[in-house]
Tab-separated table of C-alpha atoms and ligand atoms in Angstrom:
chain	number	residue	atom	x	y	z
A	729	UNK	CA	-44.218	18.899	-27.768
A	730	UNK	CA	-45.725	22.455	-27.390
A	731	UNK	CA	-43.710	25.623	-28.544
A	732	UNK	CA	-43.282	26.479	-24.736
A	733	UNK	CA	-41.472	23.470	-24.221
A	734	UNK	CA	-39.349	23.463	-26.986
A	735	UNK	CA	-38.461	26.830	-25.761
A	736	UNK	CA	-36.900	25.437	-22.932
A	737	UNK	CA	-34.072	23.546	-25.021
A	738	UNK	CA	-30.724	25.140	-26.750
A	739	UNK	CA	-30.767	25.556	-30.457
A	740	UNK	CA	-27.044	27.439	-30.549
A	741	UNK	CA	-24.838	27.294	-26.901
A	742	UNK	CA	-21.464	29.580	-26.784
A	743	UNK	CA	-18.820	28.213	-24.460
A	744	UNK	CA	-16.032	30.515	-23.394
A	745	UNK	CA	-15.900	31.851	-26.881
A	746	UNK	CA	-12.922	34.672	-26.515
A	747	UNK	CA	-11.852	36.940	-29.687
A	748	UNK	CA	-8.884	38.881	-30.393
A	749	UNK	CA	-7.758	40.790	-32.894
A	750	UNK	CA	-4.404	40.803	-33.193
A	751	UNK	CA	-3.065	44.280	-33.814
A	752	UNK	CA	-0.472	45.922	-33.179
A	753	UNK	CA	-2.346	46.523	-29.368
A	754	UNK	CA	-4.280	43.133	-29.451
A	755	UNK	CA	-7.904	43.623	-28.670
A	756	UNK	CA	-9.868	41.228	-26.995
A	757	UNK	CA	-13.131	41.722	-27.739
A	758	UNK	CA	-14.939	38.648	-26.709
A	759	UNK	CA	-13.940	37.720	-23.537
A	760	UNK	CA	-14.903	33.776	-22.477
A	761	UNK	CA	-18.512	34.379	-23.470
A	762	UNK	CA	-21.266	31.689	-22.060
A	763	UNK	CA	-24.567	31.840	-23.643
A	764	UNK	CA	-27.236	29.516	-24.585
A	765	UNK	CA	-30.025	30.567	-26.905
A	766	UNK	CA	-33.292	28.842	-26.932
A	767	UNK	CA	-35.413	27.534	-29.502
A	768	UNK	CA	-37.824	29.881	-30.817
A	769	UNK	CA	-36.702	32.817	-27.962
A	770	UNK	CA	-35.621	36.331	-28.836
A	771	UNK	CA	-32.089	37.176	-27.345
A	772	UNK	CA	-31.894	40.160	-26.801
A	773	UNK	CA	-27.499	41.122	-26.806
A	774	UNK	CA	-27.217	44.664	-25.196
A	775	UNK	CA	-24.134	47.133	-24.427
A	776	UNK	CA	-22.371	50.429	-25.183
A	777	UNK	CA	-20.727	50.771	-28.850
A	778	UNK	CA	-17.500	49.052	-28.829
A	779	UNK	CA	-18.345	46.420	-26.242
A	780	UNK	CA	-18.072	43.559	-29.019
A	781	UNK	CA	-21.278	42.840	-30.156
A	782	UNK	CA	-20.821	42.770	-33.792
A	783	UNK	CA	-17.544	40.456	-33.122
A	784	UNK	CA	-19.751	38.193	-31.365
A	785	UNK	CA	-21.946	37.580	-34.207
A	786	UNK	CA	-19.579	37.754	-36.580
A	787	UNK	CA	-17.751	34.567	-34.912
A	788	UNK	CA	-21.103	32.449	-34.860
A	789	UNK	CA	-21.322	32.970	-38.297
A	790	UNK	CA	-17.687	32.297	-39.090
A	791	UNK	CA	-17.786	35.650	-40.761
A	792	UNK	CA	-14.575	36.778	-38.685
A	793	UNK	CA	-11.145	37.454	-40.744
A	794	UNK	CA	-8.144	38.909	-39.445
A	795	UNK	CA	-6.635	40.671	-37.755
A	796	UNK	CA	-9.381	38.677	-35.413
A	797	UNK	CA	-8.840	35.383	-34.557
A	798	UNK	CA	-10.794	33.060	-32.086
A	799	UNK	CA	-8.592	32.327	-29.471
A	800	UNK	CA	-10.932	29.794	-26.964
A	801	UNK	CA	-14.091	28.677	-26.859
A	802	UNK	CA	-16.605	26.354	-28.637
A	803	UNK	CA	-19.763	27.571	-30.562
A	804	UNK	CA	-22.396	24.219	-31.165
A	805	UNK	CA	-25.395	24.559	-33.310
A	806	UNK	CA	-28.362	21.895	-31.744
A	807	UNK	CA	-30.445	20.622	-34.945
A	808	UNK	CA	-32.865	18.266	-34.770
A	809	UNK	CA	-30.844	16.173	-36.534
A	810	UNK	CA	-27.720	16.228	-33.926
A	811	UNK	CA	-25.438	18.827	-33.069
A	812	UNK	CA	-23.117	21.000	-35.221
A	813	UNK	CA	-19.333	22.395	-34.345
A	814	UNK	CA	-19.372	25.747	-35.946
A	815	UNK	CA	-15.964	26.141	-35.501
A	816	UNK	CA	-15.058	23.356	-37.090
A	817	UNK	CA	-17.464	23.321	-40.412
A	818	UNK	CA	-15.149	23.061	-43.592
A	819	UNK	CA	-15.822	25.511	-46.134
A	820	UNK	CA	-18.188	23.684	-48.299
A	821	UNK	CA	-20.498	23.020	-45.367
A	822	UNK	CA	-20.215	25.914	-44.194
A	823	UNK	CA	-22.247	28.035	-47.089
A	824	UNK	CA	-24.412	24.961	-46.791
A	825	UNK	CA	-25.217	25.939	-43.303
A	826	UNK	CA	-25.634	29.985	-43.372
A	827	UNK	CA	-28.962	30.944	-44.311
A	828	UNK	CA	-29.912	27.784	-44.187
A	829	UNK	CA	-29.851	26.744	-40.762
A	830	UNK	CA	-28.563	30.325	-39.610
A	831	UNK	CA	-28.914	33.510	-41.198
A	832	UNK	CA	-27.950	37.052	-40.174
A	833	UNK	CA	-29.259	40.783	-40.887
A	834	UNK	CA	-26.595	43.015	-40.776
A	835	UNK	CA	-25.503	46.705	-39.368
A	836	UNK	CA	-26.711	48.581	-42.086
A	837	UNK	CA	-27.555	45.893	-44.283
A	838	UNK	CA	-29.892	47.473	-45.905
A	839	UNK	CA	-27.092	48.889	-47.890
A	840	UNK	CA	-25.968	45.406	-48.859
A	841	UNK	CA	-28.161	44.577	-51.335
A	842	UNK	CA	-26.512	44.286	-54.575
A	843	UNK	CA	-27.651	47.612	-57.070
A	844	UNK	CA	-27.830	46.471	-59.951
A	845	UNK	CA	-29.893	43.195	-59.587
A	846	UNK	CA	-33.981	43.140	-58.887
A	847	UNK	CA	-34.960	42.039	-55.356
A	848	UNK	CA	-36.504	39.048	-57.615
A	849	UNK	CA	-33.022	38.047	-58.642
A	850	UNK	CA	-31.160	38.529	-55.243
A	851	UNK	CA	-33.986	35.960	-53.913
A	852	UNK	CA	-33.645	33.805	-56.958
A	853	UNK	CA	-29.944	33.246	-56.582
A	854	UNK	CA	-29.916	32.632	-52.888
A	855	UNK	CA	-32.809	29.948	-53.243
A	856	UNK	CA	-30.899	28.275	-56.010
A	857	UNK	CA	-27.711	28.493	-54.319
A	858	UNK	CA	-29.010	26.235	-51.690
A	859	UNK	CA	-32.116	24.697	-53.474
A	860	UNK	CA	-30.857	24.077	-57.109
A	861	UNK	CA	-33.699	21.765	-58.110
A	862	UNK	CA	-36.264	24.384	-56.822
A	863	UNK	CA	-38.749	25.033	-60.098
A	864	UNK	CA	-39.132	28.704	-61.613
A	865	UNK	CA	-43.015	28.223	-60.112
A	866	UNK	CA	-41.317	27.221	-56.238
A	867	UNK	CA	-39.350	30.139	-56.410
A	868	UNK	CA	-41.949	32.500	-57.424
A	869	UNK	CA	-44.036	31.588	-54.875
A	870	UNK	CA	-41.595	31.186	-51.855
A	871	UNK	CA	-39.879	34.822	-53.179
A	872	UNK	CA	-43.678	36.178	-52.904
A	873	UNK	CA	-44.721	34.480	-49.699
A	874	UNK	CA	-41.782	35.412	-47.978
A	875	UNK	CA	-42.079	39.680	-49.129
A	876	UNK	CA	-45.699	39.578	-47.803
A	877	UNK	CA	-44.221	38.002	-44.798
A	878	UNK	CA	-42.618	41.096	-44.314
A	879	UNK	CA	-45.016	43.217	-45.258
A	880	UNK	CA	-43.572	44.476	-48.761
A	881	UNK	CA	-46.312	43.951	-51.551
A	882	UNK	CA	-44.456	41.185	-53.865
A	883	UNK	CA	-45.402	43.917	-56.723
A	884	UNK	CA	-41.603	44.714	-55.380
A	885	UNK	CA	-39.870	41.655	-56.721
A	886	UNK	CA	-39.230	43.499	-59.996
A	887	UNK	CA	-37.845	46.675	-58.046
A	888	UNK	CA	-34.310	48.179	-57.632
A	889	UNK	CA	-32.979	48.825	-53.929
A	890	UNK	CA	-32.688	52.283	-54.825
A	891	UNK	CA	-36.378	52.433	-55.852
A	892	UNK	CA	-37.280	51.331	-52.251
A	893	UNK	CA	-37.184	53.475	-48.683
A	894	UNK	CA	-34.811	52.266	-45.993
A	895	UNK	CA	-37.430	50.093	-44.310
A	896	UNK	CA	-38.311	48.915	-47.361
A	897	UNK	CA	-34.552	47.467	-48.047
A	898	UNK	CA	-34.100	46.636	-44.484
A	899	UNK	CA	-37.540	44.251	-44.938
A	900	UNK	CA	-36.510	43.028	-47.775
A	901	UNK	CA	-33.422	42.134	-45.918
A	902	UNK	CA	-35.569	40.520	-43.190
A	903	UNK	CA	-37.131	38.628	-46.442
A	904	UNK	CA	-33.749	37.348	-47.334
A	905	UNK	CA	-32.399	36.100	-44.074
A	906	UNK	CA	-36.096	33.879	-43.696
A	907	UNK	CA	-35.635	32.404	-46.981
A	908	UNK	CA	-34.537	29.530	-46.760
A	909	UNK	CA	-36.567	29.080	-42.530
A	910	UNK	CA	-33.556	28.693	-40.775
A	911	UNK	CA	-33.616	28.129	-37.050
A	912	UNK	CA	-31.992	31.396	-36.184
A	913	UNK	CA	-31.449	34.561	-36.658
A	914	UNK	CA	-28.866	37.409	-35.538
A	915	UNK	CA	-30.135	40.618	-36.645
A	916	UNK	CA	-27.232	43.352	-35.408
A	917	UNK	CA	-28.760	46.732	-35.149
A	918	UNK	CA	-31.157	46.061	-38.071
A	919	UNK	CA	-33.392	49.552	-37.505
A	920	UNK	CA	-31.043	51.609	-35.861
A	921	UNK	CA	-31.091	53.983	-38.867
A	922	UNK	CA	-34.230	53.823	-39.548
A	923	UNK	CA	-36.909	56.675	-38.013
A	924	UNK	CA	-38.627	55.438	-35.471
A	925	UNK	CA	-42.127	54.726	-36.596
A	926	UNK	CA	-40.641	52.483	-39.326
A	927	UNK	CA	-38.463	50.822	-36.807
A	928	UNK	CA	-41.150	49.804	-34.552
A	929	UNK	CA	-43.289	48.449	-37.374
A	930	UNK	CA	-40.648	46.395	-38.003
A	931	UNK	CA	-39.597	45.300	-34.752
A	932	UNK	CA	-43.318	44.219	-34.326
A	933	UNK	CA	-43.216	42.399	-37.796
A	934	UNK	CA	-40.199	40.533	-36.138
A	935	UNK	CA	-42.025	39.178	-33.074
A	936	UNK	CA	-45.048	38.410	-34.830
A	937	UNK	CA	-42.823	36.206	-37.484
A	938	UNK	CA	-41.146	34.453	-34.734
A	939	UNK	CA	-44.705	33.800	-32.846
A	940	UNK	CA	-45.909	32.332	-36.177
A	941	UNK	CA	-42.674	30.263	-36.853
A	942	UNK	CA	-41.121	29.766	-34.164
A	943	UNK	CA	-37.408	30.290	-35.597
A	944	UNK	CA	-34.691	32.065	-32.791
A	945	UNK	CA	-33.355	35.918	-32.699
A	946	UNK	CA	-30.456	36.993	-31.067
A	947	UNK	CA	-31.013	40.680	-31.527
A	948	UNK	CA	-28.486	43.147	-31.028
A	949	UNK	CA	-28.982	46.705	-30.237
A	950	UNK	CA	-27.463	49.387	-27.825
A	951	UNK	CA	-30.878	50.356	-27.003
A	952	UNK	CA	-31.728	49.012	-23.990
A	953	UNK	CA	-35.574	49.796	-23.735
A	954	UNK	CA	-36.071	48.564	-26.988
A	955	UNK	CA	-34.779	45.371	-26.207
A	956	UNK	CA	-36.783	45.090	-22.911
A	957	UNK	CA	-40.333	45.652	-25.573
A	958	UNK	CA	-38.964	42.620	-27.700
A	959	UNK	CA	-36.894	40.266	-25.636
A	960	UNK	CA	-37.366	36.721	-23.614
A	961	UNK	CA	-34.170	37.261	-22.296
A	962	UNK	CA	-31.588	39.714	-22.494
A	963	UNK	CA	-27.725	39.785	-22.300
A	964	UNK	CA	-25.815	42.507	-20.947
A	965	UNK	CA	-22.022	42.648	-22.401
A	966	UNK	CA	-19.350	45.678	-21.177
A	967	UNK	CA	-15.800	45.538	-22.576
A	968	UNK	CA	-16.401	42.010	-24.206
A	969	UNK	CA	-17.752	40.205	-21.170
A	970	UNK	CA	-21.512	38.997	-20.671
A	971	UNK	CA	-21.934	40.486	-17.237
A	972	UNK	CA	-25.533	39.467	-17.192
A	973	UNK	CA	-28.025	37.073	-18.305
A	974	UNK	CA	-32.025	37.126	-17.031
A	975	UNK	CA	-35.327	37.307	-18.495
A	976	UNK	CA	-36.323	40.962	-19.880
A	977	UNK	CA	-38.998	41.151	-16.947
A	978	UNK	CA	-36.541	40.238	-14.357
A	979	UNK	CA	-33.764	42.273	-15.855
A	980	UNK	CA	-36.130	45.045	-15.463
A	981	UNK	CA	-37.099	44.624	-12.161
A	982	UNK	CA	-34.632	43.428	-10.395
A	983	UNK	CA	-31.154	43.941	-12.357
A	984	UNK	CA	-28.168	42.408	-10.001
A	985	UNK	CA	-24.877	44.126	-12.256
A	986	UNK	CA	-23.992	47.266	-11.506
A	987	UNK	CA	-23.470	48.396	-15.162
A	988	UNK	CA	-26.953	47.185	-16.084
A	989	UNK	CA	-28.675	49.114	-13.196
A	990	UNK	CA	-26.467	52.014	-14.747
A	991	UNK	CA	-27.675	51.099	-18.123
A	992	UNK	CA	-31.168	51.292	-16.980
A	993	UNK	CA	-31.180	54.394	-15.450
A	994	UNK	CA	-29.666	56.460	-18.212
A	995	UNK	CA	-33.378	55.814	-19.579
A	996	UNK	CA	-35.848	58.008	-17.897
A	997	UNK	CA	-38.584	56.772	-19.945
A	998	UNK	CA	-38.113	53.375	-18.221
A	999	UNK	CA	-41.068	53.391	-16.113
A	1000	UNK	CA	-44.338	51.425	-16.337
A	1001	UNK	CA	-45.340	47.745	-17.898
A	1002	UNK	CA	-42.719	46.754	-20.016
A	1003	UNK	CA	-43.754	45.279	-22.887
A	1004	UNK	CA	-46.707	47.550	-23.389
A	1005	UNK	CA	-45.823	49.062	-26.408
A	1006	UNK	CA	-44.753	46.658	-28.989
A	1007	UNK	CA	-47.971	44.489	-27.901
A	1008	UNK	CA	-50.493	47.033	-27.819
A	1009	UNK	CA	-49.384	49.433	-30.852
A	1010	UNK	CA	-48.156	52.960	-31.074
A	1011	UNK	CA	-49.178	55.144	-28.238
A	1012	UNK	CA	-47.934	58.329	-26.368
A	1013	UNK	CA	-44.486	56.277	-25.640
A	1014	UNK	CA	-43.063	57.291	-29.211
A	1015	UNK	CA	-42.818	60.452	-28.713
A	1016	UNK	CA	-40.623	59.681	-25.908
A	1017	UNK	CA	-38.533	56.960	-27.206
A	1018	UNK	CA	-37.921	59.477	-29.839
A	1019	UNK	CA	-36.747	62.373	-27.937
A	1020	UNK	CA	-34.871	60.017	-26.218
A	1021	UNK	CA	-32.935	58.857	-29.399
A	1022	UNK	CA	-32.902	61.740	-30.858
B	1225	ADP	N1	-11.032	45.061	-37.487
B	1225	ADP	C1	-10.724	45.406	-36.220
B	1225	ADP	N2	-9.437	45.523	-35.829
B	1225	ADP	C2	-9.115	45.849	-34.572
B	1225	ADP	N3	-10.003	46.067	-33.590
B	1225	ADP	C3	-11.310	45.948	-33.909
B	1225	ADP	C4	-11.738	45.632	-35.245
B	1225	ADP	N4	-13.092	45.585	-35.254
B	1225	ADP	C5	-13.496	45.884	-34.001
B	1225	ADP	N5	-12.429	46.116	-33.186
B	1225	ADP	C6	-12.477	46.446	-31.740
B	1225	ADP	O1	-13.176	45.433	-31.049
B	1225	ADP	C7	-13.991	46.005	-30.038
B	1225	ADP	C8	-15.434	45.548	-30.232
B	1225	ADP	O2	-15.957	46.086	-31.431
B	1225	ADP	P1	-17.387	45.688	-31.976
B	1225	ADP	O3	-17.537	44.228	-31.926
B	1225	ADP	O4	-17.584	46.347	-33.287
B	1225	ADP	O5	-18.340	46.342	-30.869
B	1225	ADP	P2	-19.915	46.738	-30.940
B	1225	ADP	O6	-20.537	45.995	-32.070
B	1225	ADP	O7	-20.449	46.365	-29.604
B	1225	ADP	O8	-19.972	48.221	-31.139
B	1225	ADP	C9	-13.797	47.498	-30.099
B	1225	ADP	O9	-12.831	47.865	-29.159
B	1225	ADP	C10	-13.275	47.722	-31.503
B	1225	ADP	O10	-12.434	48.848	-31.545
B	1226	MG	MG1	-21.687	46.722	-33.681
């Protein structure tokens, strides 16, 4: 079977997932979400700040904890090896399955490393958390394969977070969530506070990984045009609904929601190929992206 086909079948489907947290003023934040993310496609999830995002990829992960609580909906993992019920993955299997089969980058995760370990170590532990048999020789080597990956000189393994730059972090980061090859990956605003030079080296880092090995992204991001330079297919939420769901070229041209036309247009820069930028390298469109951000 060729990648393209096997990007035509489901590695994770959502089915009328809904989340609430139950305050005081219960919050539904996911609201009967449908979505079915292909093998080996990036998935691209946009929408405004508080439109439930982060919930959403918190509940595929099972990293939710009350006050939210999943109130429908089924999320099913599609191995190779059969299917998987998320929701229904005791504990045990459970850290048996992140990372491994599904790891995530979070907001501002390059903050989460731990400060007082080596990157070398916070590799080391997650290998042998999953791997225990794994020689001192396996991990060096997977630990260094995976930093060049990345594009941070394994010279690195022996550094302190605070002795690297954001992007550095955030690829290390990157590093950590391919460790261990799973089949996906959510990556929730990953360079959104980074500048954005390092952000696009990164973001073409990410699509050149996932050409080379063929693992999913749902990536998450407010910024619409960025998602249209990375994404297969995008996914448009507002107020915890997926309102729309087409390719990034068709989404472009031919948007059919209101709120994503509106979403579009409060771009200006949103004129030309799509795609040009990320594929071809940096060009005049920085500039403008950046004013645009800024
Ligand atoms: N711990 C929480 N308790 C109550 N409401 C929450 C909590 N976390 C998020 N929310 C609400 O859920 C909605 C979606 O938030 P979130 O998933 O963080 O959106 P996004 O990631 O798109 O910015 C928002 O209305 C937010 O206020
Ligand atoms: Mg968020």
């Amino acid at each position: 079977m060729t990648a393209a086909d096997r990007r035509t079948e489901p590695v994770l489907t959502l089915d009328d997932l809904t989340v609430v947290y139950e305050t005081e003023q219960p919050v539904t934040a996911v609201k009967h979400a449908n979505l079915t993310l292909h093998r080996g496609e990036i998935l691209g999830l946009a929408g405004e700040s508080g439109c439930g995002k982060t919930t959403l990829a918190y509940a595929i992960n099972r990293l939710h904890r009350p006050p939210a609580r999943i109130a429908s909906g089924r999320i099913t993992f599609h191995g190779d090896d059969g299917d998987i019920d998320i929701l229904a993955l005791e504990d045990r299997e459970l850290r048996a399955f992140r990372w491994e089969r599904l790891s995530m980058v979070f907001q501002g995760a390059m903050n989460a490393l731990n400060p007082v370990t080596t990157v070398r170590a916070q590799l080391k532990d997650t290998l042998l958390a999953h791997r225990p048999r794994m020689s001192r020789k396996e991990i060096r080597e997977r630990s260094e394969d995976v930093l060049k990956r990345v594009g941070v000189d394994p010279r690195r393994l022996g550094s302190y977070p605070h002795e690297l730059s954001g992007g550095m972090r955030q690829r290390v980061m990157i590093a950590m969530a391919m460790l261990l090859e799973p089949q996906i990956m959510i990556m929730d605003e990953p360079t959104t506070a980074l500048d954005v030079v390092v952000q696009r080296d990164i973001l073409r880092e990410i699509v050149r990984l996932r050409d080379e090995l063929d693992f999913a992204v749902v990536f998450i991001t407010h910024d619409l045009p960025l998602l249209l330079e990375i994404s297969d297919r995008i996914a448009v939420m507002l107020e915890g609904e997926i309102v729309e769901l087409e390719t990034a070229d068709r989404l472009y041209r031919d948007a059919q929601h209101p709120y994503t036309r509106k979403l579009l247009g409060s771009f200006p820069s949103l004129s030309g190929e799509r795609g040009a930028f990320i594929r071809t390298g940096i060009d005049e469109t920085t500039d403008i992206l950046a004013e645009e951000r800024a």
